[in-house]
Short mmCIF file of C-alpha atoms in Angstrom, two decimals:
data_model
loop_
_atom_site.label_atom_id
_atom_site.label_comp_id
_atom_site.label_asym_id
_atom_site.label_seq_id
_atom_site.Cartn_x
_atom_site.Cartn_y
_atom_site.Cartn_z
CA UNK A 1396 -26.30 -13.85 9.13
CA UNK A 1397 -23.02 -13.57 11.04
CA UNK A 1398 -21.38 -16.51 9.26
CA UNK A 1399 -22.60 -15.79 5.72
CA UNK A 1400 -19.89 -15.40 3.08
CA UNK A 1401 -19.58 -12.12 1.22
CA UNK A 1402 -17.04 -11.43 -1.55
CA UNK A 1403 -15.56 -8.00 -0.83
CA UNK A 1404 -15.12 -5.48 -3.66
CA UNK A 1405 -11.70 -4.16 -4.74
CA UNK A 1406 -8.49 -6.18 -4.76
CA UNK A 1407 -7.66 -7.09 -8.35
CA UNK A 1408 -4.81 -9.44 -7.37
CA UNK A 1409 -6.41 -11.63 -4.67
CA UNK A 1410 -10.10 -12.36 -4.12
CA UNK A 1411 -11.22 -11.67 -0.54
CA UNK A 1412 -14.29 -13.19 1.09
CA UNK A 1413 -15.72 -11.98 4.39
CA UNK A 1414 -17.11 -14.67 6.69
CA UNK A 1415 -18.52 -13.10 9.85
CA UNK A 1416 -15.72 -11.18 11.57
CA UNK A 1417 -13.01 -12.85 9.47
CA UNK A 1418 -11.77 -12.69 5.89
CA UNK A 1419 -10.52 -15.51 3.70
CA UNK A 1420 -7.87 -14.98 1.05
CA UNK A 1421 -5.89 -17.17 -1.32
CA UNK A 1422 -2.68 -18.29 0.39
CA UNK A 1423 0.78 -18.77 -1.10
CA UNK A 1424 4.32 -19.75 -0.10
CA UNK A 1425 4.70 -16.29 1.49
CA UNK A 1426 1.69 -16.65 3.81
CA UNK A 1427 3.55 -18.15 6.82
CA UNK A 1428 6.02 -15.24 6.71
CA UNK A 1429 3.24 -12.65 6.49
CA UNK A 1430 1.37 -14.25 9.40
CA UNK A 1431 4.53 -14.29 11.48
CA UNK A 1432 5.07 -10.61 10.58
CA UNK A 1433 1.50 -9.62 11.52
CA UNK A 1434 1.91 -11.28 14.91
CA UNK A 1435 5.20 -9.41 15.34
CA UNK A 1436 3.48 -6.10 14.57
CA UNK A 1437 0.80 -6.79 17.16
CA UNK A 1438 3.43 -7.47 19.82
CA UNK A 1439 5.05 -4.16 18.89
CA UNK A 1440 1.92 -2.09 19.40
CA UNK A 1441 0.18 -2.18 16.00
CA UNK A 1442 -3.40 -3.00 16.92
CA UNK A 1443 -4.87 -1.80 13.64
CA UNK A 1444 -3.61 -4.53 11.28
CA UNK A 1445 -5.35 -7.86 10.57
CA UNK A 1446 -4.51 -10.72 12.90
CA UNK A 1447 -3.78 -14.16 11.43
CA UNK A 1448 -6.14 -16.91 12.54
CA UNK A 1449 -5.11 -19.91 10.46
CA UNK A 1450 -3.78 -20.92 7.06
CA UNK A 1451 -3.19 -23.97 4.91
CA UNK A 1452 -1.66 -24.45 1.47
CA UNK A 1453 -4.60 -22.86 -0.35
CA UNK A 1454 -6.30 -20.33 1.95
CA UNK A 1455 -5.66 -18.02 4.88
CA UNK A 1456 -8.07 -16.66 7.49
CA UNK A 1457 -7.50 -13.22 9.04
CA UNK A 1458 -9.47 -10.95 11.34
CA UNK A 1459 -11.72 -8.41 9.61
CA UNK A 1460 -10.81 -4.74 10.01
CA UNK A 1461 -14.02 -2.76 10.47
CA UNK A 1462 -14.12 0.53 8.57
CA UNK A 1463 -14.82 2.22 5.25
CA UNK A 1464 -12.29 1.14 2.63
CA UNK A 1465 -12.72 3.54 -0.32
CA UNK A 1466 -13.01 2.16 -3.83
CA UNK A 1467 -12.15 3.79 -7.16
CA UNK A 1468 -13.13 6.39 -8.15
CA UNK A 1469 -12.02 7.66 -4.75
CA UNK A 1470 -14.49 9.84 -2.81
CA UNK A 1471 -13.67 13.52 -2.34
CA UNK A 1472 -12.87 13.26 1.37
CA UNK A 1473 -9.84 11.09 0.58
CA UNK A 1474 -8.02 14.20 -0.69
CA UNK A 1475 -8.23 16.08 2.62
CA UNK A 1476 -4.91 17.07 4.20
CA UNK A 1477 -5.86 15.13 7.33
CA UNK A 1478 -5.61 11.88 5.35
CA UNK A 1479 -2.03 12.76 4.34
CA UNK A 1480 -1.06 13.52 7.93
CA UNK A 1481 -2.81 10.52 9.49
CA UNK A 1482 -1.58 8.14 6.81
CA UNK A 1483 2.03 9.30 7.06
CA UNK A 1484 1.99 8.90 10.84
CA UNK A 1485 0.44 5.44 10.60
CA UNK A 1486 3.07 4.46 8.02
CA UNK A 1487 5.85 5.62 10.35
CA UNK A 1488 4.36 3.55 13.17
CA UNK A 1489 4.18 0.52 10.90
CA UNK A 1490 7.77 0.88 9.74
CA UNK A 1491 9.15 1.45 13.23
CA UNK A 1492 7.26 -1.59 14.56
CA UNK A 1493 8.82 -3.82 11.88
CA UNK A 1494 12.39 -3.21 13.04
CA UNK A 1495 13.94 -6.38 14.43
CA UNK A 1496 11.68 -8.79 12.53
CA UNK A 1497 13.59 -12.01 11.92
CA UNK A 1498 14.30 -12.64 8.22
CA UNK A 1499 15.71 -16.18 8.57
CA UNK A 1500 13.63 -18.47 6.37
CA UNK A 1501 11.35 -15.65 5.26
CA UNK A 1502 9.55 -16.01 1.92
CA UNK A 1503 8.06 -12.92 0.28
CA UNK A 1504 5.66 -12.48 -2.62
CA UNK A 1505 7.25 -9.13 -3.55
CA UNK A 1506 10.98 -8.74 -4.25
CA UNK A 1507 13.06 -7.22 -1.47
CA UNK A 1508 14.55 -3.79 -2.14
CA UNK A 1509 17.71 -2.00 -1.01
CA UNK A 1510 18.36 -0.62 1.46
CA UNK A 1511 16.19 -3.04 3.45
CA UNK A 1512 15.53 -0.63 6.32
CA UNK A 1513 12.07 -1.89 7.31
CA UNK A 1514 9.31 -4.24 6.18
CA UNK A 1515 7.39 -2.28 3.56
CA UNK A 1516 3.65 -2.74 3.12
CA UNK A 1517 4.19 -2.18 -0.64
CA UNK A 1518 0.59 -1.05 -1.23
CA UNK A 1519 -0.05 1.50 1.53
CA UNK A 1520 -2.73 3.66 -0.10
CA UNK A 1521 -6.37 4.68 0.53
CA UNK A 1522 -7.72 1.54 -1.18
CA UNK A 1523 -5.97 -0.52 1.53
CA UNK A 1524 -6.87 1.68 4.49
CA UNK A 1525 -9.99 1.48 6.66
CA UNK A 1526 -11.52 4.79 7.73
CA UNK A 1527 -13.85 5.77 10.57
CA UNK A 1528 -16.89 7.99 9.82
CA UNK A 1529 -14.87 11.05 10.91
CA UNK A 1530 -12.23 10.34 8.25
CA UNK A 1531 -9.53 9.05 10.60
CA UNK A 1532 -7.64 5.91 9.66
CA UNK A 1533 -8.51 2.94 11.87
CA UNK A 1534 -6.64 0.18 10.07
CA UNK A 1535 -4.62 -1.10 7.14
CA UNK A 1536 -5.28 -4.27 5.14
CA UNK A 1537 -3.74 -6.43 2.40
CA UNK A 1538 -0.30 -7.18 3.82
CA UNK A 1539 0.32 -10.13 1.48
CA UNK A 1540 2.66 -8.08 -0.75
CA UNK A 1541 4.88 -6.85 2.12
CA UNK A 1542 8.66 -7.33 1.94
CA UNK A 1543 11.89 -5.70 3.18
CA UNK A 1544 12.76 -2.36 1.60
CA UNK A 1545 13.57 1.32 2.20
CA UNK A 1546 11.16 3.56 4.08
CA UNK A 1547 10.99 5.85 1.06
CA UNK A 1548 9.61 3.01 -1.08
CA UNK A 1549 6.34 3.09 0.89
CA UNK A 1550 6.36 6.86 1.42
CA UNK A 1551 6.66 7.51 -2.31
CA UNK A 1552 3.82 5.16 -3.15
CA UNK A 1553 1.55 6.67 -0.51
CA UNK A 1554 2.32 10.09 -2.02
CA UNK A 1555 1.66 8.77 -5.53
CA UNK A 1556 -1.84 7.70 -4.54
CA UNK A 1557 -2.79 10.55 -2.22
CA UNK A 1558 -1.18 13.72 -3.63
CA UNK A 1559 -1.74 12.33 -6.34
CA UNK A 1560 1.40 12.06 -8.49
CA UNK A 1561 -0.22 11.39 -11.85
CA UNK A 1562 -0.19 13.19 -15.17
CA UNK A 1563 -3.99 13.30 -15.21
CA UNK A 1564 -5.36 13.51 -11.63
CA UNK A 1565 -8.82 11.97 -11.16
CA UNK A 1566 -11.84 14.22 -10.98
CA UNK A 1567 -11.99 16.09 -7.69
CA UNK A 1568 -8.35 15.45 -6.80
CA UNK A 1569 -5.79 18.22 -6.19
CA UNK A 1570 -3.83 19.36 -9.23
CA UNK A 1571 -0.12 19.35 -9.96
CA UNK A 1572 0.20 22.88 -8.57
CA UNK A 1573 -0.40 21.53 -5.05
CA UNK A 1574 1.66 18.34 -5.33
CA UNK A 1575 4.89 19.60 -3.75
CA UNK A 1576 3.08 21.06 -0.74
CA UNK A 1577 1.23 17.79 -0.23
CA UNK A 1578 4.42 15.74 -0.54
CA UNK A 1579 6.14 17.94 2.03
CA UNK A 1580 3.17 17.55 4.39
CA UNK A 1581 3.59 13.78 4.17
CA UNK A 1582 7.34 14.04 4.79
CA UNK A 1583 6.86 16.33 7.79
CA UNK A 1584 4.19 14.07 9.28
CA UNK A 1585 6.34 10.98 8.78
CA UNK A 1586 9.29 12.88 10.30
CA UNK A 1587 11.89 12.19 7.64
CA UNK A 1588 14.57 14.40 6.14
CA UNK A 1589 13.83 13.10 2.63
CA UNK A 1590 12.94 15.79 0.07
CA UNK A 1591 10.13 16.06 -2.44
CA UNK A 1592 12.70 15.35 -5.16
CA UNK A 1593 13.56 12.08 -3.41
CA UNK A 1594 9.88 11.21 -3.38
CA UNK A 1595 9.41 11.94 -7.08
CA UNK A 1596 12.50 9.91 -8.02
CA UNK A 1597 11.41 6.85 -6.03
CA UNK A 1598 7.78 7.27 -7.09
CA UNK A 1599 8.84 7.08 -10.76
CA UNK A 1600 10.90 3.97 -10.06
CA UNK A 1601 7.98 2.50 -8.14
CA UNK A 1602 5.64 3.10 -11.08
CA UNK A 1603 7.99 1.37 -13.50
CA UNK A 1604 8.11 -1.55 -11.07
CA UNK A 1605 4.30 -1.63 -10.92
CA UNK A 1606 4.08 -1.60 -14.71
CA UNK A 1607 6.33 -4.65 -14.97
CA UNK A 1608 4.42 -6.48 -12.24
CA UNK A 1609 1.06 -5.69 -13.87
CA UNK A 1610 2.22 -7.20 -17.15
CA UNK A 1611 3.40 -10.34 -15.36
CA UNK A 1612 0.15 -10.65 -13.39
CA UNK A 1613 -1.96 -10.08 -16.51
CA UNK A 1614 -0.65 -13.38 -17.88
CA UNK A 1615 -0.45 -15.20 -14.55
CA UNK A 1616 -4.00 -14.32 -13.46
CA UNK A 1617 -5.52 -14.24 -16.95
CA UNK A 1618 -6.51 -10.59 -16.46
CA UNK A 1619 -5.65 -8.72 -19.67
CA UNK A 1620 -7.09 -5.50 -18.20
CA UNK A 1621 -3.95 -5.25 -16.05
CA UNK A 1622 -2.00 -4.40 -19.21
CA UNK A 1623 -3.96 -1.14 -19.48
CA UNK A 1624 -2.91 -0.35 -15.90
CA UNK A 1625 0.71 -1.00 -16.91
CA UNK A 1626 0.43 1.57 -19.69
CA UNK A 1627 -0.91 4.15 -17.22
CA UNK A 1628 1.90 3.42 -14.76
CA UNK A 1629 4.52 3.86 -17.49
CA UNK A 1630 2.94 7.15 -18.57
CA UNK A 1631 2.97 8.53 -15.04
CA UNK A 1632 6.55 7.35 -14.45
CA UNK A 1633 7.66 9.27 -17.54
CA UNK A 1634 5.69 12.30 -16.36
CA UNK A 1635 7.42 12.34 -12.95
CA UNK A 1636 10.82 11.85 -14.58
CA UNK A 1637 10.16 14.87 -16.80
CA UNK A 1638 9.32 17.01 -13.76
CA UNK A 1639 12.58 16.01 -12.08
CA UNK A 1640 14.54 16.73 -15.21
CA UNK A 1641 13.15 20.26 -15.45
CA UNK A 1642 13.29 21.05 -11.72
#
């Protein structure tokens, strides 16, 4: 039935329920800012992000983005070069469209970062992207963690998840010997003069940040399994730091 509720898989921080062509999520003090931002993106040409419908103190309703959102373990097609290129271009569009967004009275769930060049998605990765059957990206979801920050903050995280920049890549993923080429493909597609060393440095910082947040959320959400994720983030941060040190 069109209006039946269906809890969507994924999302370990915020339960998401699909109701027809909408989704319902838990709201917070940041929700009015995020809704205002999503409307701003739409006015600036981003037609592939959720549109806010309504919100109250406890729940928000957004439009549903139709597409295949991959879950972990990620399917093999996620590692194709086309995903790097398409994702980097979409991320550039998103960042460019955020310029000029009014920050007066804004409340964010994630801390702002310096330099605050754009509004970062803060979780721009395959698990928050919707794909068409041909593998092209048709949308991005989960904007509730967005906040002002540097472009490289999002670029580095996208690279972390898609290159991938981990000490032990998942089965079927490219190995460390291809990481620099894949980073540079992302940078070229985004059209930035940042280097792969810049990406590794910020990616390590980003992983430390994720480790700290996971520990906090483990207690806040009563999800002790997030502590294991924190350990993995710390391990990978140390791994990237060692690569930079020896480069």
